[in-house]
XYZ file of C-alpha atoms in Angstrom:
222
model
C 0.000 0.000 0.000
C 1.055 3.602 -0.582
C 1.760 5.998 2.219
C -1.255 8.323 1.930
C -4.903 8.199 0.925
C -7.087 11.143 -0.068
C -10.370 12.048 1.606
C -12.076 11.571 -1.768
C -10.946 7.939 -1.989
C -11.868 7.320 1.655
C -15.328 8.779 0.998
C -15.744 6.531 -2.046
C -14.867 3.483 0.077
C -17.428 4.551 2.679
C -20.147 5.017 0.040
C -19.475 1.587 -1.505
C -19.687 -0.155 1.874
C -22.856 1.750 2.810
C -24.513 0.811 -0.483
C -23.663 -2.894 -0.123
C -24.798 -2.853 3.513
C -28.096 -1.056 2.921
C -28.991 -2.906 -0.295
C -28.449 -6.255 1.445
C -30.581 -5.136 4.406
C -33.370 -3.795 2.186
C -33.398 -7.069 0.260
C -33.569 -9.204 3.406
C -36.199 -7.008 5.026
C -38.465 -7.064 1.945
C -37.943 -10.724 0.986
C -37.647 -12.615 4.298
C -39.916 -13.053 7.297
C -38.144 -12.884 10.648
C -36.028 -16.008 11.390
C -36.402 -17.323 7.825
C -33.178 -18.964 6.673
C -31.605 -20.251 3.478
C -28.733 -22.735 3.665
C -26.131 -21.743 1.072
C -23.528 -24.227 2.328
C -23.290 -26.442 5.408
C -21.151 -23.734 7.011
C -22.938 -20.635 5.684
C -26.580 -19.565 5.968
C -28.642 -16.472 5.217
C -30.632 -16.058 8.435
C -32.786 -12.987 9.050
C -32.689 -11.711 12.622
C -33.054 -8.238 14.116
C -30.775 -6.821 16.777
C -32.432 -4.450 19.236
C -29.331 -3.737 21.276
C -25.556 -3.763 21.231
C -23.181 -6.409 19.927
C -24.326 -10.024 20.314
C -27.860 -8.787 21.086
C -26.875 -7.322 24.459
C -29.050 -4.476 25.770
C -27.950 -1.415 27.720
C -30.751 -2.125 30.202
C -28.986 -5.419 31.039
C -26.244 -3.379 32.733
C -28.160 -0.374 34.091
C -30.967 -1.081 36.532
C -34.068 1.078 36.580
C -33.898 1.984 32.889
C -36.508 0.772 30.406
C -35.579 -1.019 27.191
C -36.933 1.882 25.097
C -34.977 4.504 27.010
C -31.856 2.340 26.798
C -32.389 1.909 23.054
C -32.705 5.676 22.548
C -29.607 6.347 24.677
C -27.619 3.758 22.721
C -28.651 5.237 19.357
C -27.708 8.763 20.455
C -24.371 7.468 21.760
C -23.726 5.797 18.391
C -24.439 9.054 16.558
C -22.017 10.970 18.805
C -19.406 8.244 18.299
C -19.786 8.410 14.511
C -19.270 12.181 14.581
C -16.076 11.557 16.545
C -14.914 8.913 14.047
C -15.629 11.301 11.152
C -13.489 13.965 12.831
C -10.725 11.389 13.357
C -10.892 10.452 9.664
C -10.707 14.043 8.379
C -7.911 14.924 10.808
C -5.904 11.832 9.851
C -6.211 12.663 6.152
C -5.113 16.282 6.730
C -2.106 15.029 8.711
C -1.301 12.643 5.847
C -1.782 9.565 7.990
C -0.850 6.160 6.624
C -3.092 4.491 4.059
C -3.767 1.596 6.459
C -4.956 4.025 9.126
C -7.266 5.900 6.728
C -8.736 2.664 5.326
C -9.286 1.301 8.850
C -11.049 4.459 10.053
C -13.161 4.587 6.866
C -14.244 0.962 7.405
C -15.184 1.610 11.025
C -17.062 4.804 10.099
C -18.992 3.143 7.259
C -19.972 0.189 9.434
C -21.074 2.349 12.345
C -23.075 4.645 10.071
C -24.698 1.676 8.333
C -26.066 0.318 11.616
C -27.119 3.802 12.749
C -29.305 4.130 9.643
C -31.167 0.993 10.769
C -31.525 2.228 14.347
C -32.757 5.689 13.384
C -34.970 5.100 10.335
C -35.989 1.443 9.923
C -38.779 1.665 12.491
C -40.417 4.322 10.315
C -39.806 3.021 6.800
C -40.697 -0.662 7.398
C -43.504 -2.505 9.153
C -42.644 -5.518 11.290
C -41.376 -8.847 9.939
C -43.104 -11.226 12.359
C -44.736 -14.025 10.309
C -44.689 -11.785 7.228
C -42.432 -10.040 4.755
C -42.104 -6.366 5.636
C -43.359 -3.563 3.378
C -41.163 -0.601 2.482
C -42.795 2.768 3.328
C -46.004 1.360 4.850
C -48.787 3.555 6.225
C -47.384 2.933 9.700
C -43.944 1.618 10.596
C -43.193 -0.873 13.347
C -41.785 1.813 15.673
C -40.803 5.469 16.014
C -37.715 7.450 14.997
C -34.529 6.295 16.804
C -36.127 2.970 17.788
C -35.413 0.874 14.686
C -33.789 -2.542 14.849
C -30.535 -3.485 13.128
C -30.967 -6.100 10.382
C -28.546 -9.059 10.501
C -28.376 -11.920 8.030
C -24.922 -13.538 7.747
C -24.556 -16.747 9.743
C -21.549 -19.073 9.721
C -22.325 -22.225 11.772
C -18.951 -23.725 10.889
C -19.285 -26.490 13.493
C -22.289 -27.777 15.417
C -22.396 -30.657 17.850
C -22.404 -31.886 21.430
C -19.343 -30.949 23.463
C -17.393 -33.821 25.123
C -18.478 -34.670 28.653
C -14.931 -34.202 29.977
C -15.085 -30.455 29.316
C -15.800 -28.513 32.551
C -19.091 -26.563 32.853
C -20.138 -27.034 29.193
C -19.584 -30.782 28.714
C -22.601 -32.457 27.109
C -24.079 -29.147 25.889
C -24.990 -28.571 22.251
C -22.667 -25.922 20.825
C -22.500 -23.939 17.574
C -19.357 -22.255 16.286
C -19.826 -19.532 15.025
C -23.197 -18.618 16.640
C -23.600 -14.815 16.124
C -25.487 -13.465 13.099
C -24.110 -10.241 11.653
C -24.230 -7.912 8.617
C -21.929 -6.117 6.174
C -21.636 -3.106 8.511
C -20.442 -5.389 11.333
C -17.875 -6.921 8.977
C -16.588 -3.446 8.061
C -16.212 -2.459 11.720
C -14.452 -5.731 12.594
C -12.141 -5.429 9.572
C -11.218 -1.853 10.471
C -10.445 -2.759 14.074
C -8.545 -5.829 12.872
C -6.354 -3.678 10.600
C -5.520 -1.348 13.484
C -4.583 -4.295 15.714
C -2.600 -6.360 13.179
C -0.889 -3.426 11.444
C -0.671 -1.164 14.487
C 2.918 -0.040 13.895
C 2.343 0.687 10.195
C -0.979 2.416 10.848
C 0.461 4.816 13.416
C 4.015 4.950 12.037
C 3.799 8.595 10.993
C 2.382 9.732 14.329
C 5.217 7.943 16.145
C 7.799 9.643 13.907
C 6.323 13.054 14.681
C 6.503 12.354 18.419
C 10.098 11.165 18.163
C 11.287 13.967 15.861
C 13.590 16.466 17.644
C 12.260 19.986 18.114
C 14.682 22.796 17.423
C 14.088 26.127 19.127
C 15.997 29.203 18.054
C 17.743 31.095 20.789
C 16.512 34.621 21.166
C-alpha cells in the first residue's frame, strides 16, 4: 500500500460499503420473514434476525438497573451518533495530517460500518412494518416503531461447526454448541475489519504519528 490516501478515496470506500450494507438489508427485510433462513452451504446460511441492542444482542438495560428497554435503546442510538461524529473527525484529521493508508482505510471501514447500523436504528422503524410471520413492506402507512427505535438487520450466519461438546469439558460438557453462533451484517464486517487492521498493522498504521513524536524539536535562541 502507498503511504497516503485522499479524503475523496476514503469517501468513495465509505459510500461503496454503505450501499452494499443497505442494499443487502433492504433485500432481506423485503424478501424474508423474521427467522427465515436459506442454507447456502453447510457452514454458511442467510438467516434474518433483528438486533435491538448492542453487539451479540446485548441491551444497555442489562447493565443499568431502573432503565426501560426503550430509554436504553434511545440512549444507545444517540451514543452511536455521537461516536460516529467523533470517528468522522478522526478520519478528516488523519487525512489532513497525511496519515498512513492503512490508518485511513481502517477508520473509513469503522465509520462506514457504524453509520450503516445507525441508519437501521434511526430510520428502519419508520420506513418498514414488522417482519413477524410476514415479509415487511417498504414505506407502509405505519412503521413498526418510532424514529430512533429501529432494529438493526442481521443476516450472515456461519455455523462452521455444530455438535455436542465432550463430557470431559468442565461446565459445558454435554451441551450442544454452535461455532460460530452470532449473526451479523456487512456493517459489522466493516467495523471488525477496520479494528482488525488497526490491531494487526498497528505499527504501520500509526508509524507517521510515532515519527512526529520522536522527531527532535529545534528552538531558536533569542
